[in-house]
Short mmCIF file of C-alpha atoms (C1' of nucleotides) in Angstrom, two decimals:
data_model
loop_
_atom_site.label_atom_id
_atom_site.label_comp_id
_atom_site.label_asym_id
_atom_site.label_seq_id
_atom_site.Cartn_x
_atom_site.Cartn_y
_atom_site.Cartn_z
CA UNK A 1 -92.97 22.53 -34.09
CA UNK A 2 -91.06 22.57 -30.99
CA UNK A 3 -92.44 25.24 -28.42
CA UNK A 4 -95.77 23.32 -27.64
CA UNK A 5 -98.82 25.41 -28.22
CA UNK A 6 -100.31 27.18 -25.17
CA UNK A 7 -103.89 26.50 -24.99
CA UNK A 8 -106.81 28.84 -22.84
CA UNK A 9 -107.49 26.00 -20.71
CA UNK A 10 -104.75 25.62 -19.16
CA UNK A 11 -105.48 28.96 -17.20
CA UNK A 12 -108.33 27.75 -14.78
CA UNK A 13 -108.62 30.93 -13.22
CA UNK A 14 -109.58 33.24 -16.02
CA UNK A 15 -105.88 35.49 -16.43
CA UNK A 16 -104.70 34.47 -19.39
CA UNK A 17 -101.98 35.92 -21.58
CA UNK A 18 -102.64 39.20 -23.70
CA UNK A 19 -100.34 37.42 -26.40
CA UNK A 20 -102.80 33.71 -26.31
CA UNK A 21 -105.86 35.65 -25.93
CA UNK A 22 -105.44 37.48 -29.10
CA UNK A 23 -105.04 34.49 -30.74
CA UNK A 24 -108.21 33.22 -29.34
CA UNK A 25 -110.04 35.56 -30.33
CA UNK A 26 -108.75 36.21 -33.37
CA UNK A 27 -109.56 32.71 -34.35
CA UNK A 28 -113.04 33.02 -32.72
CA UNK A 29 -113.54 36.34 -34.87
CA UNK A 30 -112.80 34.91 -38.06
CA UNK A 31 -115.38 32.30 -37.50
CA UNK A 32 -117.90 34.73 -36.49
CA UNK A 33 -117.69 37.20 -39.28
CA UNK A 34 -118.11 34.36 -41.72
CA UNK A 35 -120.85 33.21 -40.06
CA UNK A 36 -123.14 36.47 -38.87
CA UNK A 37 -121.34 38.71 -41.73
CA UNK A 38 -119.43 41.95 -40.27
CA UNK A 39 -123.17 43.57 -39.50
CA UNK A 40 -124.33 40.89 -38.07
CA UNK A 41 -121.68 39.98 -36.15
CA UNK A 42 -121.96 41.84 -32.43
CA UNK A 43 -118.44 42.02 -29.80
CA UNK A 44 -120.83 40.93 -27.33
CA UNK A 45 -121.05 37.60 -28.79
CA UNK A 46 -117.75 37.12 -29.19
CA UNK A 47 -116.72 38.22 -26.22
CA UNK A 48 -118.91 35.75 -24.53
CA UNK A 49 -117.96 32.56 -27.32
CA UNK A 50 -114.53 33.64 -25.63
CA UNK A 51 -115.81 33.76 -22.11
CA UNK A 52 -114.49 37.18 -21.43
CA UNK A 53 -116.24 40.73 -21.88
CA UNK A 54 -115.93 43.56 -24.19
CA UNK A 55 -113.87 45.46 -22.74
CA UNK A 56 -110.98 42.45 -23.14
CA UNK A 57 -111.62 42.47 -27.17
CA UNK A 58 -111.39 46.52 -27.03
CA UNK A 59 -108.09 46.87 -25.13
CA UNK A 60 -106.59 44.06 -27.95
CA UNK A 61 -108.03 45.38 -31.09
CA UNK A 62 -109.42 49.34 -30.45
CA UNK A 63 -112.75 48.78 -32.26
CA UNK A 64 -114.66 45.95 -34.01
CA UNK A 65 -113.05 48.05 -37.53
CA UNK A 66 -109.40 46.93 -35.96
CA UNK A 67 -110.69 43.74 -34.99
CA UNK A 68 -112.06 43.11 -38.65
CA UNK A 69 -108.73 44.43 -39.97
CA UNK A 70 -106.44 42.11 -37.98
CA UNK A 71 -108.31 39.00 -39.12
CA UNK A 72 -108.02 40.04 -42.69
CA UNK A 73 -104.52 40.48 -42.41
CA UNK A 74 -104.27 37.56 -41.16
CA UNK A 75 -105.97 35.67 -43.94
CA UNK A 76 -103.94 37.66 -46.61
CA UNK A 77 -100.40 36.57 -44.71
CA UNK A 78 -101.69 32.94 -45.13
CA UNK A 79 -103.07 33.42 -48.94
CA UNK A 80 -99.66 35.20 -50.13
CA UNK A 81 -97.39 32.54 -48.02
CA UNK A 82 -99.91 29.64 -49.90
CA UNK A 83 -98.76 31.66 -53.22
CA UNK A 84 -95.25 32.12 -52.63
CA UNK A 85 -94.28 28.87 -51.55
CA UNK A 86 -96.33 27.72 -54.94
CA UNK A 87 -94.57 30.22 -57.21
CA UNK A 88 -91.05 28.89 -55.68
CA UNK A 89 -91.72 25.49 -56.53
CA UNK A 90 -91.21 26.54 -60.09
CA UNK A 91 -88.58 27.65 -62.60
CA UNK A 92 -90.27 28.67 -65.58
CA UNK A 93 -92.29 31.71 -65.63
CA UNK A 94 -95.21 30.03 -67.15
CA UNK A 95 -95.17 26.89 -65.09
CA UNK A 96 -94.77 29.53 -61.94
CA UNK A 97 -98.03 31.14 -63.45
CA UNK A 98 -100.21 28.29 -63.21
CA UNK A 99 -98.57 27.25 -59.55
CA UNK A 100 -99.71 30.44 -58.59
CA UNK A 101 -102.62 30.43 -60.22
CA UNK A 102 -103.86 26.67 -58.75
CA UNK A 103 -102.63 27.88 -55.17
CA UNK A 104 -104.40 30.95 -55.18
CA UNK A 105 -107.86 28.81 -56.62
CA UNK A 106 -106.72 26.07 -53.72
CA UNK A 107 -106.82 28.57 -50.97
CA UNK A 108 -110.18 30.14 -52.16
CA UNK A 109 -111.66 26.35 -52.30
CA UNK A 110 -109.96 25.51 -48.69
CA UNK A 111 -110.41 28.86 -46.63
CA UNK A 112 -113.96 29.97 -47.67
CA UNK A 113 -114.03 31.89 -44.07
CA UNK A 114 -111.01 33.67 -44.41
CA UNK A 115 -111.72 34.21 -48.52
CA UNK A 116 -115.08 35.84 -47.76
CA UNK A 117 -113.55 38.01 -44.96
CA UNK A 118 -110.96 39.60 -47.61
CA UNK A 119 -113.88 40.06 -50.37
CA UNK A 120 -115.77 42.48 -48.15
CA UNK A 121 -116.14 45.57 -49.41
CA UNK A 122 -118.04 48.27 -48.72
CA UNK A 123 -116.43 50.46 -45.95
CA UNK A 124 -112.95 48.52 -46.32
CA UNK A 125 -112.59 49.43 -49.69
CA UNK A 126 -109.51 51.05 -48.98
CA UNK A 127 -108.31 48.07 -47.34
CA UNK A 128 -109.63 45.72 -50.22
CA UNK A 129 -107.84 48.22 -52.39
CA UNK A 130 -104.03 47.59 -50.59
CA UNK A 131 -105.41 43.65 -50.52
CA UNK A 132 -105.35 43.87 -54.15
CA UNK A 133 -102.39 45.77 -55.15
CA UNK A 134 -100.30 43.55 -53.02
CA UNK A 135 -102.10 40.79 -54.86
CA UNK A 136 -101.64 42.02 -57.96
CA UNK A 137 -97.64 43.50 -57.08
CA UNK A 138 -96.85 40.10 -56.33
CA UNK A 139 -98.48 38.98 -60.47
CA UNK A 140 -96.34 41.99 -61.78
CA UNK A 141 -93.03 40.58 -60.39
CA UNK A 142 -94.15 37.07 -62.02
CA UNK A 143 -94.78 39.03 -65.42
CA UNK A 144 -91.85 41.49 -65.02
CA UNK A 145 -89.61 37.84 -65.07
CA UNK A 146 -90.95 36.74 -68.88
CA UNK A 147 -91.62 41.07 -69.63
CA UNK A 148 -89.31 42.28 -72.37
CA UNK A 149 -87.48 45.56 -71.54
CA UNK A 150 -89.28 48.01 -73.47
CA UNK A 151 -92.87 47.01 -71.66
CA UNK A 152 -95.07 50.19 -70.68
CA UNK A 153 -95.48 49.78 -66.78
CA UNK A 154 -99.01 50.85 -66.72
CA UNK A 155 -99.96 47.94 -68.93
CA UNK A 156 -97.71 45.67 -67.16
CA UNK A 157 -99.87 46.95 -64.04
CA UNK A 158 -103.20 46.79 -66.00
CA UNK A 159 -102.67 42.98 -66.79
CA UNK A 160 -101.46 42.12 -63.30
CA UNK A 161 -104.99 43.30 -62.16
CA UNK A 162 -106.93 41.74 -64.24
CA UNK A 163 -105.16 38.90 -63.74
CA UNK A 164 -105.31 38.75 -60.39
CA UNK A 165 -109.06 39.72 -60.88
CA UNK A 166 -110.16 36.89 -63.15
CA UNK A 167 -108.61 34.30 -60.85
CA UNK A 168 -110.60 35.99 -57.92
CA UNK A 169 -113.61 35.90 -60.00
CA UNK A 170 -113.64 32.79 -61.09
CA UNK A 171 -112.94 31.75 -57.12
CA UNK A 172 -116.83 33.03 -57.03
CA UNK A 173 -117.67 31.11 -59.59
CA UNK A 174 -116.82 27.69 -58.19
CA UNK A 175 -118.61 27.73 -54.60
CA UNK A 176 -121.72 27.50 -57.07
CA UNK A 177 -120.22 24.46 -59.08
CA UNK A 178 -118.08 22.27 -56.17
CA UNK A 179 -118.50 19.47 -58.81
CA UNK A 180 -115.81 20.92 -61.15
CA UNK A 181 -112.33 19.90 -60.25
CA UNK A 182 -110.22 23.17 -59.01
CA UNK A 183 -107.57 21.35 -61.00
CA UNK A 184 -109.19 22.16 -64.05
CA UNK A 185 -110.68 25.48 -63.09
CA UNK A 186 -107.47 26.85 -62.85
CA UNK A 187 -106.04 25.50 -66.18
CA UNK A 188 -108.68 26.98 -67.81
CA UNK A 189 -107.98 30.27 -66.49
CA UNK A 190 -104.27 29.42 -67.20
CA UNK A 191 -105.45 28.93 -70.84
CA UNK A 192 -107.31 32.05 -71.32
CA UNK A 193 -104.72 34.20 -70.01
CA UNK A 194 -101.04 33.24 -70.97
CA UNK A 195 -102.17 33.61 -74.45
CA UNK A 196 -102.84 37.08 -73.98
CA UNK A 197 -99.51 37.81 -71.71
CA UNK A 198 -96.90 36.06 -74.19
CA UNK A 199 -96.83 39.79 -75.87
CA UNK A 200 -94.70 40.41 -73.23
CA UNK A 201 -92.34 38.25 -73.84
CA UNK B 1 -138.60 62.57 -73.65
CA UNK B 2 -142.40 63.57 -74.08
CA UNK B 3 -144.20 62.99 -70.60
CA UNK B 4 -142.48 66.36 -68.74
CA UNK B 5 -140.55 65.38 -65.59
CA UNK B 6 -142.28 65.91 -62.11
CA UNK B 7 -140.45 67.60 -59.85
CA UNK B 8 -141.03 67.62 -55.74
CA UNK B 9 -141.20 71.74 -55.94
CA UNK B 10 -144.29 71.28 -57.31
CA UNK B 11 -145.95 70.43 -54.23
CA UNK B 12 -145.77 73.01 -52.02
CA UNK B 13 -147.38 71.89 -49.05
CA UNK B 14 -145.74 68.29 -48.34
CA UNK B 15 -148.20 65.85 -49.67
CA UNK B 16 -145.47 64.50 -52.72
CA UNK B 17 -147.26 61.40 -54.74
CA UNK B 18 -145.23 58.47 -53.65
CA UNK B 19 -143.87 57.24 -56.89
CA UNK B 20 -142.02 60.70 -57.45
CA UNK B 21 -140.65 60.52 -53.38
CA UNK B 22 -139.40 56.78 -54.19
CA UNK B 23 -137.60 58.23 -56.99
CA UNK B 24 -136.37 61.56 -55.11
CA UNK B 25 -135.10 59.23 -52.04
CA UNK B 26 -133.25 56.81 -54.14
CA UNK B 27 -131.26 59.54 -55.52
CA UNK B 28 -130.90 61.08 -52.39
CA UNK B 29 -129.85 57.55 -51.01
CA UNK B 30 -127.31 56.91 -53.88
CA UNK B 31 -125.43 60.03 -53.17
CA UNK B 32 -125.68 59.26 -49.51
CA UNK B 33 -124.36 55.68 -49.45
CA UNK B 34 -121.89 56.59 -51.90
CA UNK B 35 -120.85 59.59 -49.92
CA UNK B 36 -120.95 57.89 -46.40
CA UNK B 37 -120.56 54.37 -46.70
CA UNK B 38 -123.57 51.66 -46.22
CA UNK B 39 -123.28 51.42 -42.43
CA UNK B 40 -122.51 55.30 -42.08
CA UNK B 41 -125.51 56.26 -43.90
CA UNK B 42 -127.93 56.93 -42.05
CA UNK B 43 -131.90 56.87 -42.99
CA UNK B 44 -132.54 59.58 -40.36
CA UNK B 45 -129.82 61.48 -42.28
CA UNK B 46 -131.72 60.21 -45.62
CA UNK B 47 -135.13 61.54 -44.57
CA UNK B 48 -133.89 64.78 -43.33
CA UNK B 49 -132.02 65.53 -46.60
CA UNK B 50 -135.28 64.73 -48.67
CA UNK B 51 -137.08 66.93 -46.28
CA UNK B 52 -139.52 64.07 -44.52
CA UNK B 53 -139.16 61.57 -41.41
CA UNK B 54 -137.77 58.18 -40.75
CA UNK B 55 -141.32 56.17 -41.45
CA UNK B 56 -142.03 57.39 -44.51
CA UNK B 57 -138.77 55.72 -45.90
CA UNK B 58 -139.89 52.57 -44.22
CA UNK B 59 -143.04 52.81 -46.13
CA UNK B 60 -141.43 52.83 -48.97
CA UNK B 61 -138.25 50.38 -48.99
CA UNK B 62 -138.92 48.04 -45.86
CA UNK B 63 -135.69 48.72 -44.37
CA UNK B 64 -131.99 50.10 -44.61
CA UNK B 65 -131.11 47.20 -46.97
CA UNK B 66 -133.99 46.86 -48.88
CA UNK B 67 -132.92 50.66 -49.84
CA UNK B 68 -130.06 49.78 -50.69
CA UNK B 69 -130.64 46.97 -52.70
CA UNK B 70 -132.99 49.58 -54.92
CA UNK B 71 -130.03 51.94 -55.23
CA UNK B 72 -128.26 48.60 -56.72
CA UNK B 73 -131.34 47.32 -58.66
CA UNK B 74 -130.98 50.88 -60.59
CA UNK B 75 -127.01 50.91 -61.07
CA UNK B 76 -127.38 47.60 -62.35
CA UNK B 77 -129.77 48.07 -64.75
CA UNK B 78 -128.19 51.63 -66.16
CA UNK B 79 -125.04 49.43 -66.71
CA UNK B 80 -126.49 46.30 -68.33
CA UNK B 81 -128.53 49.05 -70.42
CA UNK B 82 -125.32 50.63 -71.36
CA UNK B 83 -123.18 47.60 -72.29
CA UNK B 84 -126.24 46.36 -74.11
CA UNK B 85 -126.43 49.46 -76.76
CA UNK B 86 -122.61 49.52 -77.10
CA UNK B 87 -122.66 45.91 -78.07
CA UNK B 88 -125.48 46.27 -80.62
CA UNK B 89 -123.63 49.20 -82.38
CA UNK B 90 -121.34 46.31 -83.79
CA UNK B 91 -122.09 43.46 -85.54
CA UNK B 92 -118.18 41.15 -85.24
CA UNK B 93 -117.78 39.19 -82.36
CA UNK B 94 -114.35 40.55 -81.43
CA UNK B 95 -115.75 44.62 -82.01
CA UNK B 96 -118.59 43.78 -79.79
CA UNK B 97 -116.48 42.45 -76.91
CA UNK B 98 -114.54 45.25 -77.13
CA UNK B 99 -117.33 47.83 -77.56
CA UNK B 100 -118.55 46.06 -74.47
CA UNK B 101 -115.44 46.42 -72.48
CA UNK B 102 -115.01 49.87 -73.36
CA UNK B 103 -118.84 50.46 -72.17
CA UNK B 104 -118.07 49.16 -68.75
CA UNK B 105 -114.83 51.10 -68.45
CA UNK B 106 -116.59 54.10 -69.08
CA UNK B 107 -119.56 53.67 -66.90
CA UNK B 108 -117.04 52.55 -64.05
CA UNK B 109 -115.53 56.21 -65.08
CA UNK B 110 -118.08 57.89 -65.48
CA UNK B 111 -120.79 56.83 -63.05
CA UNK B 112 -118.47 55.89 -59.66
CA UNK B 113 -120.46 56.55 -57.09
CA UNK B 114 -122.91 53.76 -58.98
CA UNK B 115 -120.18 51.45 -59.13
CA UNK B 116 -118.91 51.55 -55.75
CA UNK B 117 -122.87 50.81 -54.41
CA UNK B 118 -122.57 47.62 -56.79
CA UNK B 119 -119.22 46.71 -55.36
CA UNK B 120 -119.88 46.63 -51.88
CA UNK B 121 -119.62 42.79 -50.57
CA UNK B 122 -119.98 42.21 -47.07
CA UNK B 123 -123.73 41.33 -46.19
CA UNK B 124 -125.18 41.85 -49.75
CA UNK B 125 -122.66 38.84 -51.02
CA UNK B 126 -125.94 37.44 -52.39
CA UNK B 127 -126.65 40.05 -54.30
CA UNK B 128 -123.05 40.58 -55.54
CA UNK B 129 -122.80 36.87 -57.01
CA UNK B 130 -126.16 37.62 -58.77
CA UNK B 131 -125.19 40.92 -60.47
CA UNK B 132 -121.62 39.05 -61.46
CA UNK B 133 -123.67 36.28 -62.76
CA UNK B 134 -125.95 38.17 -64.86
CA UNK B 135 -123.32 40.28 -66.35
CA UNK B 136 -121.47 37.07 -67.02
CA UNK B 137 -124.26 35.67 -68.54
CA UNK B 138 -124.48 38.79 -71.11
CA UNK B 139 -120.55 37.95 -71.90
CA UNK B 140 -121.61 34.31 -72.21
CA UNK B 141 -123.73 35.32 -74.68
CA UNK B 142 -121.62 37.09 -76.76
CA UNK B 143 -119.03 34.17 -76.37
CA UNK B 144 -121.66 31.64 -77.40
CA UNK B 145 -121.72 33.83 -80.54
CA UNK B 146 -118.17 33.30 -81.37
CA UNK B 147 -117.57 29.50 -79.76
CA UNK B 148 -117.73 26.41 -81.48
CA UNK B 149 -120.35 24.04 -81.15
CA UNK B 150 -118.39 21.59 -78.55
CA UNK B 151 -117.32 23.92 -76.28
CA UNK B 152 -117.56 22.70 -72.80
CA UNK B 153 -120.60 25.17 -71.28
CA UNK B 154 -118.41 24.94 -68.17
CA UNK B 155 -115.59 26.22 -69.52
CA UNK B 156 -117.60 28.94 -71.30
CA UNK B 157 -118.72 29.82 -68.10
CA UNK B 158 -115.98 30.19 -65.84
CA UNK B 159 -114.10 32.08 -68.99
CA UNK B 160 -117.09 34.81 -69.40
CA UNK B 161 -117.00 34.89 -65.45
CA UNK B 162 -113.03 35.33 -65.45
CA UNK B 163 -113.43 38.22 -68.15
CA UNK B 164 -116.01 39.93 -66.62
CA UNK B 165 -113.87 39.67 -63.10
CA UNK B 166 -110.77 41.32 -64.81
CA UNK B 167 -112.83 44.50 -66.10
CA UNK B 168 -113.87 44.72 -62.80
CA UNK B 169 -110.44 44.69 -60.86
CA UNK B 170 -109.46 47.09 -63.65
CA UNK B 171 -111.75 49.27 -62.95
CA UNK B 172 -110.53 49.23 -59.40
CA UNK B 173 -107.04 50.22 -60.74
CA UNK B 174 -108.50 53.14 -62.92
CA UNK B 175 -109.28 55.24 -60.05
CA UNK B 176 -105.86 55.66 -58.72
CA UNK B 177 -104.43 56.07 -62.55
CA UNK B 178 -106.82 59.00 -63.82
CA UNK B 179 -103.93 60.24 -65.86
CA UNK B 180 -104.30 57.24 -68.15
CA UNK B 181 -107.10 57.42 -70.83
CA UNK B 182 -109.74 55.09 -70.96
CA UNK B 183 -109.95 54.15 -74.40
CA UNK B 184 -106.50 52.83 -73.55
CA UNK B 185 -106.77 50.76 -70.15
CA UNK B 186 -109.96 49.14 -72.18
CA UNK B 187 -107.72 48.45 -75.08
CA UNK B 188 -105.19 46.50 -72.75
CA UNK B 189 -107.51 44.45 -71.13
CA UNK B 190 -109.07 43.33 -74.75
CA UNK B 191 -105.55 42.96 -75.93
CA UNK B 192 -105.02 40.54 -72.88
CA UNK B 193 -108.05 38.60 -73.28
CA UNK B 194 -108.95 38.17 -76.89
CA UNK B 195 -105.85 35.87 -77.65
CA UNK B 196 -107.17 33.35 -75.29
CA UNK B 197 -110.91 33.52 -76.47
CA UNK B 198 -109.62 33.03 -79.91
CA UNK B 199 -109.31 29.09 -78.91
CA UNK B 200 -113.28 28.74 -78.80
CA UNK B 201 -113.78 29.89 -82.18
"C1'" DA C 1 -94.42 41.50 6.82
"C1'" DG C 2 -96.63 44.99 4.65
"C1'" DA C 3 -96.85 48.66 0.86
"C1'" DC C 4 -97.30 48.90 -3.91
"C1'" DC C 5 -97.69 47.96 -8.74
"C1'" DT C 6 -99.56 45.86 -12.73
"C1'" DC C 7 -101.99 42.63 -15.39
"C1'" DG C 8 -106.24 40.56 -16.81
"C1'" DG C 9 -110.78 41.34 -16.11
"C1'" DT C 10 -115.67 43.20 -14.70
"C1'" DT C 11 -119.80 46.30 -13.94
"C1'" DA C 12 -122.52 49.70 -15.40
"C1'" DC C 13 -123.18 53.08 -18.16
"C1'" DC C 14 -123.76 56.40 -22.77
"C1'" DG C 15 -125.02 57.72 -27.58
"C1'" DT C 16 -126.53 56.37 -31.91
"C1'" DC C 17 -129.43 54.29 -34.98
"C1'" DA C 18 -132.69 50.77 -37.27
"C1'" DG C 19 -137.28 49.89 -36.92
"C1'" DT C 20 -142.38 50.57 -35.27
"C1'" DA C 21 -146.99 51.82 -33.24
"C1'" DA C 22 -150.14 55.18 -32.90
"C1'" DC C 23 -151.84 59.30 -34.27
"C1'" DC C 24 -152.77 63.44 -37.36
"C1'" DT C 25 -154.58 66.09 -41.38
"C1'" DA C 26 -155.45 67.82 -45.70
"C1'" DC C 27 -157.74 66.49 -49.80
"C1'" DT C 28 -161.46 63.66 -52.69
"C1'" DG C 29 -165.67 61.34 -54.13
"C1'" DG C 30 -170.38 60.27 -53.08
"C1'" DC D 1 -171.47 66.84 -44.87
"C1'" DC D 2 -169.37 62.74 -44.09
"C1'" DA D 3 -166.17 58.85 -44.92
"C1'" DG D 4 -162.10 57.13 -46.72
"C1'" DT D 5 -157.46 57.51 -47.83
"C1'" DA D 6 -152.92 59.08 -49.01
"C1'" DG D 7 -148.95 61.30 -47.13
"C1'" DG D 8 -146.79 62.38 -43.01
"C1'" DT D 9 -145.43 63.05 -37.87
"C1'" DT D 10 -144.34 62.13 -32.87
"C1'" DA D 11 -142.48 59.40 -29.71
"C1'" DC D 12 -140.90 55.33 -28.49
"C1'" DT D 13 -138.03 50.48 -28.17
"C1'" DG D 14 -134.11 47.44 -28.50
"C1'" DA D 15 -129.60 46.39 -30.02
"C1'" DC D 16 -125.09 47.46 -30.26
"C1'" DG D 17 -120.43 49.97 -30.46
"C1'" DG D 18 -117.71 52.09 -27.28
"C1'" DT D 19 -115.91 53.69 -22.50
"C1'" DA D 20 -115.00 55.12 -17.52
"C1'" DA D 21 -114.27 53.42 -13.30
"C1'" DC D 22 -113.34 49.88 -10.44
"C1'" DC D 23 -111.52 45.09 -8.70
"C1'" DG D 24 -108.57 41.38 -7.05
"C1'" DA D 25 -104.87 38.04 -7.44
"C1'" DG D 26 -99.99 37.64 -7.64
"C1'" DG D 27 -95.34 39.18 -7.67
"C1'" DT D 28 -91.59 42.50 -6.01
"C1'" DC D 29 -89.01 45.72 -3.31
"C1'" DT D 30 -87.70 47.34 1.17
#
DNA sequence: AGACCTCGGTTACCGTCAGTAACCTACTGG
DNA sequence: CCAGTAGGTTACTGACGGTAACCGAGGTCT
């Protein structure tokens, strides 16, 4: 990393950067919707965590929807970046399968915050919605690699969400059983699913 | 259906016994949650539809969430009700899964408004996990059925979760695909996952 | 030097809505 | 006729999302 990483404290006298700020806050954001839930979470109290006032966090994000929006985006960036690099790693479509599989498990297990921030539903369903496709556009590519010619898209499209799907449910799954090795969580997955998607090939 | 259905007409003059109101408000609730979102729903909005005030919904549900959790309670059990009788119609393993697929496509179809009250994360995570985990129980079940005696239970587990999960996110894909039948997006996703159940028979 | 701009920030307010306390009133049974 | 109660209302509080208007330190242009 060469350009060393600006910190808020090195502006004694309140005035920092819009660019730092955002960053700040972003981070403090993330950290209170996990913790308080989007409800319960209130701009005051991040404002003040941030030692600003609202007004600051509504000039950088519009509303506490925009807010919410920008730190999901930002947790999907690092999720599909975790998944990509995984799926590169790879050659074979199978082997890129379970890489993507295990990194996509790996993230859930490492970034509960930002995990729990993307599974909201409710009013962001929309959002959840384009979450998922993306999600599951990046499976179909995977599949489309092993798919033979002939494949009807809609199924390919089908399996690539329930794929995607049964990896995020299972991600539910483990934060009630931490003692069961992630390792093995996702080759059972793995097991129960490229079965199924060799009739593609 | 012998016992005739009450109906709020019937009481001209306010005065409604309070088991019929409970029932008249969580309908009234369902359509409005569905129709406005949790957090844009709100109960003045509720009692004013169901022609009463704010405390007399208090009376009855606690608070806004405690609502809403009834309005789940009921999808919940309509679904598990559903996917129960499809099941029973058959008597092989692999018919039954697929009967009970096909049940929870169709009341994903059929009853949306329902299913987007169940799938709302956020605050009610709690609640969420505990509906997934009962459903995923009833898949156990069948599984259990069909598995060998050795199977891992953990294993078991985190399959009937992961099968239940990719119904779900199918589900999700249905409603921007309304041109494709059903019968046939449930046939995929049993086509996908029956190959790798097969291994715990 | 002084006029001026703009950037980061504050104060003080509004409207909406969940939740509640206190009160009202038509029936019903003794 | 009186008491109890079941169903309901009025009128309020407190919290919070969102906003208008203002402020002051620093740099820049003439």
């Amino acid at each position: 990393m060469a350009t060393s990483e600006a910190r808020i404290e090195d502006y004694r006298h309140g005035k920092v950067p819009r660019q730092l700020r955002e960053r700040q806050l972003l981070e403090l954001a993330e950290a209170l919707f996990a913790e308080r839930g989007y409800a319960g979470a209130s701009m005051e109290e991040l404002a003040r965590r941030a030692g600003v006032t609202k007004p600051v966090v509504y000039e950088l994000f519009g509303s506490k929807d925009g807010l919410f929006e920008a730190c999901v985006d930002r947790s999907v960036k690092r999720l599909a970046a975790d998944i990509a690099t995984a799926v590169r790693a790879e050659s074979e479509p199978e082997a890129r399968l379970r890489a993507g599989g295990l990194a996509f498990i790996r993230f859930a297990a490492g970034n509960r915050v930002a995990w729990d921030l993307m599974s909201m539903g409710g009013r962001f369903a929309e959002q959840a919605r384009s979450v998922r496709s993306s999600q599951a556009a990046l499976i179909s590519e995977l599949m489309a690699e092993m798919a033979a010619e002939g494949t009807d898209q809609h199924e390919l499209e089908v399996a690539a969400h329930a794929v995607n799907a049964a990896y995020e449910g299972v991600a539910h799954w483990m934060w009630a059983h931490p003692e069961v090795p992630i390792e093995q969580v996702a080759d059972w997955i793995a097991e129960l699913l490229i079965p199924g998607l060799r009739r593609f090939t």
